Coordinates of C-alpha atoms in Angstrom, one line a residue:
Chain Z
M800 CA -19.5 1.8 6.0
A801 CA -20.9 2.6 2.3
N802 CA -20.1 -0.1 -0.3
K803 CA -17.3 0.7 -2.0
V804 CA -16.8 -2.6 -3.8
Y805 CA -19.3 -2.4 -7.9
S806 CA -19.3 -5.6 -10.0
D807 CA -17.6 -3.7 -13.6
A808 CA -16.7 -0.7 -14.4
A809 CA -19.8 0.5 -16.2
S810 CA -21.1 -0.4 -13.0
A811 CA -18.5 1.6 -11.2
L812 CA -18.1 4.0 -13.8
E813 CA -22.0 4.9 -13.9
G814 CA -23.1 8.8 -12.7
L815 CA -19.6 10.1 -12.8
L816 CA -19.0 10.5 -16.5
F817 CA -20.6 14.1 -18.3
D818 CA -19.4 15.4 -21.7
G819 CA -16.6 17.8 -21.7
M820 CA -15.3 17.0 -18.5
T821 CA -11.4 16.0 -17.1
I822 CA -9.9 12.5 -16.8
V823 CA -7.1 11.3 -15.1
S824 CA -5.6 8.7 -15.4
G825 CA -2.5 6.3 -14.4
G826 CA -0.4 4.4 -16.4
F827 CA 3.3 4.2 -17.8
G828 CA 2.4 3.1 -21.7
L829 CA 0.7 0.6 -21.8
C830 CA 1.6 -0.9 -18.5
G831 CA -0.7 -0.2 -15.2
I832 CA -3.2 1.5 -17.5
P833 CA -6.7 1.3 -16.5
E834 CA -8.1 -0.6 -19.3
N835 CA -11.4 -1.6 -18.1
S836 CA -12.2 1.6 -17.0
I837 CA -11.2 3.0 -21.2
A838 CA -13.7 0.8 -22.6
A839 CA -16.5 1.1 -20.4
I840 CA -15.8 5.0 -21.4
R841 CA -15.8 4.4 -24.4
A842 CA -18.9 2.2 -24.5
S843 CA -20.7 5.7 -22.6
G844 CA -20.2 7.7 -25.3
V845 CA -19.3 10.5 -23.9
K846 CA -17.5 13.7 -25.0
G847 CA -15.3 16.4 -24.7
L848 CA -12.8 14.6 -22.7
T849 CA -9.6 16.2 -21.3
V850 CA -7.6 13.4 -20.3
V851 CA -4.9 13.9 -17.9
S852 CA -1.9 10.9 -18.8
N853 CA 1.8 11.1 -19.4
N854 CA 1.0 8.8 -22.3
A855 CA -2.3 8.3 -24.6
G856 CA -1.8 4.7 -25.3
V857 CA -1.1 3.3 -29.2
D858 CA -3.5 2.8 -32.0
G859 CA -6.6 -0.1 -30.7
F860 CA -5.7 0.0 -27.9
G861 CA -5.5 2.1 -24.0
L862 CA -6.4 5.6 -24.6
G863 CA -6.1 5.1 -28.2
L864 CA -9.2 4.2 -27.9
L865 CA -10.6 7.1 -26.4
L866 CA -8.9 8.8 -29.5
E867 CA -10.6 6.1 -32.4
T868 CA -14.1 7.2 -31.1
R869 CA -12.8 11.3 -30.9
Q870 CA -13.7 11.6 -27.7
V871 CA -11.4 13.3 -26.1
K872 CA -10.8 16.7 -27.0
K873 CA -7.5 17.4 -25.3
M874 CA -4.5 15.6 -24.1
I875 CA -2.6 16.6 -21.0
S876 CA 0.6 14.0 -21.8
S877 CA 4.9 13.9 -21.6
Y878 CA 4.8 11.4 -24.5
V879 CA 2.4 10.5 -27.3
G880 CA 5.4 8.9 -29.9
E881 CA 3.2 5.6 -30.2
N882 CA -0.1 6.6 -31.8
K883 CA 0.1 7.4 -35.2
E884 CA -4.0 8.6 -34.8
F885 CA -3.0 10.6 -32.1
E886 CA 0.1 12.1 -34.6
R887 CA -3.1 12.3 -37.5
Q888 CA -5.7 14.1 -35.5
Y889 CA -3.1 17.0 -33.5
L890 CA -1.7 17.5 -36.8
S891 CA -4.6 18.0 -38.3
G892 CA -5.8 20.7 -35.5
E893 CA -8.6 18.5 -34.1
L894 CA -7.1 17.4 -31.0
E895 CA -5.4 19.3 -28.2
L896 CA -2.5 18.3 -26.6
E897 CA -0.8 20.6 -23.4
F898 CA 3.0 18.6 -23.0
C899 CA 4.2 18.9 -19.8
P900 CA 7.7 17.1 -19.1
Q901 CA 7.2 14.4 -16.8
G902 CA 8.2 14.7 -13.6
T903 CA 6.3 18.5 -13.8
L904 CA 3.5 15.8 -14.9
A905 CA 3.4 14.0 -11.9
E906 CA 4.0 16.6 -9.5
R907 CA 1.0 18.7 -10.8
M908 CA -1.2 15.4 -10.4
R909 CA 0.5 15.1 -6.9
A910 CA 0.1 18.6 -6.1
G911 CA -3.6 18.9 -7.9
G912 CA -4.6 16.1 -4.8
A913 CA -2.8 17.5 -2.5
G914 CA -4.5 20.8 -1.3
I915 CA -1.3 22.3 -3.6
P916 CA -2.7 24.6 -6.2
G917 CA 1.0 25.8 -7.8
F918 CA 4.6 24.8 -6.9
Y919 CA 7.9 25.4 -8.9
T920 CA 10.0 24.3 -10.7
R921 CA 13.6 24.2 -12.3
T922 CA 12.5 22.1 -15.1
G923 CA 11.1 23.4 -18.4
V924 CA 13.0 27.4 -17.5
G925 CA 14.0 28.4 -20.9
T926 CA 12.4 26.2 -23.2
L927 CA 8.3 26.6 -24.5
V928 CA 6.7 24.6 -21.7
A929 CA 7.6 26.9 -19.2
E930 CA 6.3 30.3 -22.1
G931 CA 3.5 32.5 -20.6
K932 CA 4.2 31.0 -17.1
E933 CA 4.8 32.5 -13.3
H934 CA 8.6 32.8 -13.2
K935 CA 10.2 33.3 -9.8
E936 CA 13.8 33.2 -8.5
F937 CA 14.9 31.4 -5.5
D938 CA 18.0 31.6 -4.0
G939 CA 19.5 33.2 -7.5
E940 CA 17.8 30.7 -9.9
T941 CA 14.9 31.1 -12.2
F942 CA 11.9 28.4 -11.6
V943 CA 9.0 28.8 -13.1
M944 CA 5.2 28.2 -11.8
E945 CA 3.4 25.2 -12.5
R946 CA -0.4 24.8 -11.5
G947 CA -1.4 21.4 -9.5
I948 CA -3.9 19.2 -11.3
V949 CA -7.7 18.2 -10.1
G950 CA -9.7 16.1 -11.7
D951 CA -13.7 14.8 -11.9
L952 CA -12.8 11.8 -12.4
A953 CA -9.2 9.4 -11.8
I954 CA -9.2 5.8 -13.0
V955 CA -6.4 3.8 -11.6
K956 CA -5.2 0.4 -12.5
A957 CA -3.7 -1.3 -8.9
W958 CA -2.9 -4.9 -8.2
K959 CA -4.8 -5.8 -4.9
A960 CA -7.5 -3.6 -3.0
D961 CA -9.2 -4.5 0.3
R962 CA -13.5 -3.5 0.2
F963 CA -12.2 -0.6 2.0
G964 CA -10.3 0.9 -1.0
N965 CA -6.4 0.7 0.3
L966 CA -4.5 -0.1 -3.1
V967 CA -1.2 -2.1 -3.5
F968 CA 0.7 -1.8 -7.1
R969 CA 2.4 -4.5 -8.6
K970 CA 6.9 -3.7 -9.8
T971 CA 6.8 -0.4 -12.2
A972 CA 3.0 -0.4 -12.9
R973 CA 2.4 1.5 -9.9
N974 CA 3.9 5.0 -12.4
F975 CA 1.6 7.4 -12.1
N976 CA -1.3 5.5 -10.3
P977 CA -0.8 6.6 -6.4
M978 CA -0.6 10.8 -7.4
A979 CA -3.5 10.2 -10.1
A980 CA -5.6 8.3 -7.3
T981 CA -5.2 11.2 -5.4
A982 CA -6.1 14.3 -8.3
G983 CA -10.1 12.7 -8.9
K984 CA -13.4 14.0 -7.1
V985 CA -14.0 10.6 -7.5
T986 CA -10.5 7.9 -8.4
V987 CA -12.3 4.6 -9.2
A988 CA -9.9 1.8 -8.9
E989 CA -9.2 -1.5 -11.2
V990 CA -7.9 -3.8 -9.5
E991 CA -7.0 -7.3 -10.2
E992 CA -8.1 -8.5 -6.9
I993 CA -10.7 -7.8 -3.8
V994 CA -8.5 -9.8 -1.2
P995 CA -10.4 -10.1 2.6
D996 CA -10.1 -7.9 5.0
G997 CA -6.7 -7.9 7.0
A998 CA -4.7 -9.4 4.3
L999 CA -3.0 -6.9 3.3
D1000 CA 0.3 -5.7 5.2
P1001 CA -1.0 -1.8 6.8
D1002 CA 1.8 -1.1 6.5
L1003 CA 2.8 -2.2 2.8
I1004 CA -0.3 -0.5 1.7
H1005 CA 0.3 2.1 -1.5
T1006 CA -2.6 4.5 -0.9
P1007 CA -4.9 4.8 2.2
S1008 CA -8.3 3.8 1.2
V1009 CA -9.5 8.1 1.9
F1010 CA -8.6 8.2 -1.8
V1011 CA -10.4 5.4 -3.9
Q1012 CA -14.3 6.1 -3.5
R1013 CA -14.5 3.5 -5.7
V1014 CA -13.2 -0.1 -6.8
F1015 CA -13.8 -3.2 -9.0
V1016 CA -12.2 -6.6 -10.1
G1017 CA -10.7 -5.9 -14.1
T1018 CA -10.3 -8.3 -16.7
F1019 CA -6.8 -7.4 -17.4
E1020 CA -4.6 -8.2 -20.8
K1021 CA -1.4 -6.6 -20.5
R1022 CA -0.8 -5.4 -23.4
I1023 CA 3.5 -5.6 -23.9
E1024 CA 4.8 -2.3 -25.9
Q1025 CA 8.9 -3.9 -26.3
R1026 CA 9.1 -7.5 -25.6
T1027 CA 13.0 -7.0 -24.6
V1028 CA 14.2 -10.8 -23.8
R1029 CA 17.5 -12.4 -22.8
K1030 CA 17.7 -16.1 -25.7
R1031 CA 18.8 -19.1 -24.0
E1032 CA 21.8 -20.9 -24.9
I1033 CA 21.3 -24.2 -25.3
A1034 CA 24.4 -26.4 -24.1
Chain D
M429 CA 37.7 5.9 -39.0
P430 CA 34.7 6.7 -36.6
W431 CA 33.8 5.0 -33.6
T432 CA 31.4 3.2 -33.8
R433 CA 27.8 2.8 -31.2
D434 CA 29.5 0.5 -28.9
E435 CA 32.9 2.2 -28.7
M436 CA 30.9 5.1 -28.2
A437 CA 28.8 3.8 -25.5
Q438 CA 32.3 2.1 -24.9
R439 CA 33.9 6.1 -24.6
A440 CA 30.5 6.7 -22.6
A441 CA 31.3 4.7 -20.1
R442 CA 34.8 6.0 -18.5
E443 CA 32.5 8.7 -17.5
L444 CA 30.9 6.4 -15.0
K445 CA 32.3 6.2 -11.1
D446 CA 31.8 3.1 -9.2
G447 CA 28.7 3.6 -6.9
F448 CA 27.4 6.3 -9.1
Y449 CA 23.1 6.0 -9.3
V450 CA 23.0 7.0 -13.5
N451 CA 20.2 7.1 -15.5
L452 CA 20.1 6.8 -19.4
G453 CA 18.3 7.5 -22.3
I454 CA 16.3 5.7 -24.3
G455 CA 18.0 4.2 -27.7
M456 CA 22.5 4.2 -27.8
P457 CA 22.6 5.6 -24.4
T458 CA 20.8 2.0 -23.4
L459 CA 24.2 0.5 -24.6
V460 CA 26.6 1.8 -22.3
A461 CA 25.6 -0.1 -19.4
N462 CA 27.3 -2.7 -21.1
H463 CA 30.6 -1.3 -20.4
A464 CA 30.2 -0.7 -17.4
G465 CA 32.9 -3.5 -16.0
D466 CA 33.4 -3.6 -12.7
L467 CA 32.0 -0.2 -11.3
D468 CA 28.7 -1.0 -8.7
I469 CA 26.5 1.1 -10.6
T470 CA 22.7 2.1 -10.0
L471 CA 20.4 2.3 -13.2
Q472 CA 17.8 4.2 -12.7
S473 CA 14.5 4.3 -15.2
E474 CA 11.8 7.2 -14.5
N475 CA 8.9 5.4 -15.1
G476 CA 9.7 4.2 -11.5
M477 CA 12.3 1.5 -10.6
L478 CA 15.7 2.1 -9.1
G479 CA 18.3 -0.7 -9.9
M480 CA 18.0 -2.1 -13.4
G481 CA 18.6 -5.4 -14.5
P482 CA 19.0 -7.0 -17.9
F483 CA 16.2 -8.3 -20.5
P484 CA 14.5 -11.1 -18.6
W485 CA 14.9 -14.5 -20.4
E486 CA 11.8 -15.5 -22.9
S487 CA 8.5 -16.9 -21.4
E488 CA 9.7 -14.7 -18.1
E489 CA 9.3 -11.4 -19.4
D490 CA 6.2 -9.2 -17.1
A491 CA 4.2 -6.8 -18.1
D492 CA 4.5 -5.3 -14.5
L493 CA 8.3 -4.4 -15.3
I494 CA 9.4 -2.8 -17.8
N495 CA 11.1 0.3 -18.2
A496 CA 11.3 4.0 -19.6
G497 CA 11.9 2.9 -23.2
K498 CA 8.9 0.1 -21.9
Q499 CA 11.9 -2.7 -23.0
T500 CA 10.6 -5.6 -20.7
V501 CA 13.0 -5.3 -18.0
T502 CA 14.3 -7.7 -14.9
E503 CA 14.7 -6.8 -11.4
L504 CA 18.3 -7.2 -8.8
P505 CA 18.9 -7.7 -5.0
R506 CA 19.2 -4.4 -4.4
T507 CA 15.9 -2.9 -6.7
S508 CA 12.8 -0.9 -5.7
Y509 CA 10.2 0.5 -6.8
F510 CA 8.1 3.5 -6.8
S511 CA 5.3 5.9 -8.3
S512 CA 6.3 8.7 -10.3
A513 CA 6.7 11.5 -8.5
D514 CA 9.3 10.0 -6.4
S515 CA 11.3 9.2 -9.1
F516 CA 11.1 12.8 -9.9
A517 CA 12.3 13.3 -6.7
M518 CA 14.9 11.6 -7.1
I519 CA 15.9 13.6 -10.3
R520 CA 14.3 17.0 -9.5
G521 CA 16.0 16.6 -6.7
G522 CA 19.8 16.6 -8.1
H523 CA 19.7 13.3 -5.8
M524 CA 20.9 11.2 -9.8
D525 CA 25.4 11.5 -10.1
L526 CA 25.1 11.3 -13.6
S527 CA 22.5 12.0 -17.1
I528 CA 23.7 9.6 -20.7
L529 CA 20.9 11.4 -23.2
G530 CA 20.4 11.5 -26.9
A531 CA 20.4 14.7 -28.8
M532 CA 19.3 16.0 -32.4
E533 CA 21.4 19.4 -31.4
V534 CA 24.2 20.9 -28.5
A535 CA 24.9 24.2 -28.6
E536 CA 28.4 26.2 -27.4
N537 CA 26.3 27.4 -24.5
G538 CA 25.7 24.0 -23.4
D539 CA 21.7 24.4 -24.5
L540 CA 20.5 20.7 -25.2
A541 CA 17.4 20.2 -28.1
N542 CA 16.0 16.9 -28.3
W543 CA 12.4 15.7 -27.7
M544 CA 11.0 18.4 -31.4
V545 CA 11.0 19.0 -34.3
P546 CA 7.6 21.2 -35.2
G547 CA 5.2 20.3 -37.9
K548 CA 6.9 17.0 -38.3
M549 CA 7.5 15.1 -34.9
V550 CA 5.3 14.8 -32.4
K551 CA 6.4 13.0 -29.6
G552 CA 6.9 14.8 -26.1
M553 CA 9.7 15.2 -24.4
G554 CA 9.5 12.4 -21.6
G555 CA 11.1 12.7 -18.4
A556 CA 13.9 15.4 -20.7
M557 CA 13.5 17.9 -19.5
D558 CA 13.2 17.1 -15.7
L559 CA 16.7 14.8 -16.3
V560 CA 18.4 18.2 -17.4
A561 CA 16.8 20.9 -15.0
G562 CA 18.3 17.8 -12.3
T563 CA 20.8 16.6 -12.4
P564 CA 24.2 17.6 -11.9
R565 CA 26.3 16.0 -15.4
I566 CA 24.9 15.6 -18.7
V567 CA 26.8 13.7 -21.2
V568 CA 25.3 13.6 -25.0
M569 CA 25.4 10.8 -27.2
M570 CA 24.9 11.7 -31.2
E571 CA 26.1 11.3 -34.3
H572 CA 28.5 14.1 -35.2
S573 CA 26.3 15.0 -38.3
D574 CA 22.6 14.2 -39.0
K575 CA 21.6 12.7 -42.2
A576 CA 22.1 15.7 -44.3
G577 CA 25.6 15.8 -43.3
N578 CA 24.5 19.5 -41.2
P579 CA 26.5 19.4 -38.1
K580 CA 24.8 18.8 -34.1
F581 CA 26.7 20.7 -32.7
I582 CA 26.2 24.0 -33.9
P583 CA 26.7 27.8 -32.8
A584 CA 22.8 28.7 -31.0
C585 CA 19.9 25.8 -31.1
T586 CA 17.7 25.7 -34.0
L587 CA 15.1 23.6 -33.1
P588 CA 12.5 24.1 -29.6
L589 CA 14.9 23.4 -26.2
T590 CA 15.1 20.9 -23.8
G591 CA 17.0 22.9 -21.6
R592 CA 19.4 25.7 -21.2
N593 CA 23.0 25.7 -20.3
V594 CA 22.7 22.1 -19.6
V595 CA 24.6 19.7 -20.9
D596 CA 28.6 19.2 -19.9
V597 CA 30.1 16.4 -22.2
I598 CA 29.7 15.9 -25.7
I599 CA 30.1 12.3 -27.5
T600 CA 29.5 11.6 -31.1
D601 CA 31.6 9.4 -33.3
I602 CA 34.6 11.0 -34.5
A603 CA 35.5 13.5 -31.3
V604 CA 34.8 14.5 -27.2
F605 CA 34.6 17.6 -26.2
E606 CA 34.0 18.6 -22.4
R607 CA 33.7 21.7 -20.3
A608 CA 35.2 22.5 -17.1
D609 CA 31.3 24.6 -16.1
R610 CA 28.6 25.6 -17.0
K611 CA 29.6 29.4 -15.9
G612 CA 30.9 29.8 -18.7
A613 CA 33.6 27.7 -20.4
P614 CA 34.2 26.8 -23.2
F615 CA 33.8 23.3 -24.7
R616 CA 37.2 21.6 -25.4
L617 CA 38.0 19.5 -27.6
V618 CA 39.2 16.3 -25.3
E619 CA 39.9 12.8 -27.9
T620 CA 39.7 12.2 -31.6
A621 CA 38.2 8.7 -33.1
P622 CA 41.7 7.0 -35.1
G623 CA 43.0 8.8 -37.9
V624 CA 40.3 12.3 -36.6
T625 CA 42.9 15.2 -36.2
A626 CA 41.3 18.4 -34.9
E627 CA 41.1 20.2 -38.3
D628 CA 38.7 17.5 -39.5
V629 CA 36.8 17.8 -36.4
K630 CA 37.0 21.8 -36.7
A631 CA 35.9 21.1 -41.0
R632 CA 33.1 19.8 -39.3
T633 CA 31.5 21.2 -36.3
T634 CA 30.6 25.2 -36.6
A635 CA 30.4 25.6 -32.4
A636 CA 33.1 27.2 -31.4
F637 CA 35.4 25.2 -29.4
V638 CA 39.3 24.9 -28.2
V639 CA 41.5 22.3 -28.7

């Protein structure tokens, strides 16, 4: 069997990066983002990227790191509100942005990965996002066609993997990662742990190994965007 | 006297029914969770969680466990986690009972605008367009007037829309409007804050509504 396990992000991404490529990324906010691959992409200096990701990170972390270095030409996202550098580059015309509703974005990745080039949805009909797109009536209701997305590369973050590339995600860090994992011509997964053969319950695997070509163990900062807590009452 | 944000949330909680699966938007709508009382409500968070619990105790935060507002939360015995595609299958597929959202503008025909101010605010719609497209009942909570004092319940939206003909109930700090259906029924003024008359509401609203 071909070896899928790499020692770090730089070696896992070797030979996969080129200027002008499209990268699909998992993650929601800063939760479950492929921190290590993002850092290695920054270090590689590859540019002119189209990045498909629900969010664009924050200033100085996550995909915000690739915006700082102007490596991103275009973002396809549903929400980019936490990033001042993003807003500046977008309003000054340096950065292209395609807003895509969150559910439509998830489905576009899922469809792309499933070999479905387009689908119809009710979401966005009658709004800016439907302008210029094909519309069709089904049972008396209007739907808009959205395209599936396949990237040159998908980068995802999982909790555990085995050496075959089976992935398990943890809590809400799953988010876009399973769809992103299917939507890359090549998919690189970074994980907290690679477990021994047979240690993952086959019934509980979220992403089967066929979708993952390369896997490595990363180191994770796991930054929290909004730390909200209850205060303990002192008795 | 206008209702406080908490009183608005209390009023919005009266839209909940026992057993409902509910998605609460970011900001004021999240306060509604505090007023569910004895009702058995399951909260959905569109990043991929059903059965959302309260904020964690100090020092028990988990970076892998956040809600759609990116706030740390906790799980409950009923909780399930799933992918964003499954999450929006619940939403777009009409499986949720109710969503409560904030708004910048609502039009008298039920159009909603709550995601963009051209040239000024570039944030994005997140899951709002999917929520209004797929959820059978949409309740909006908003201040009656914007910061400049202009009405927000208006004849036609001026901002880019989130969805057309999608709002069923509007709860502001002075009034509650509701319409019977999305097939042309007008919004009706069904409640006013203490000391606020229907005439007061009319004077501060440009949208047409019935009393």
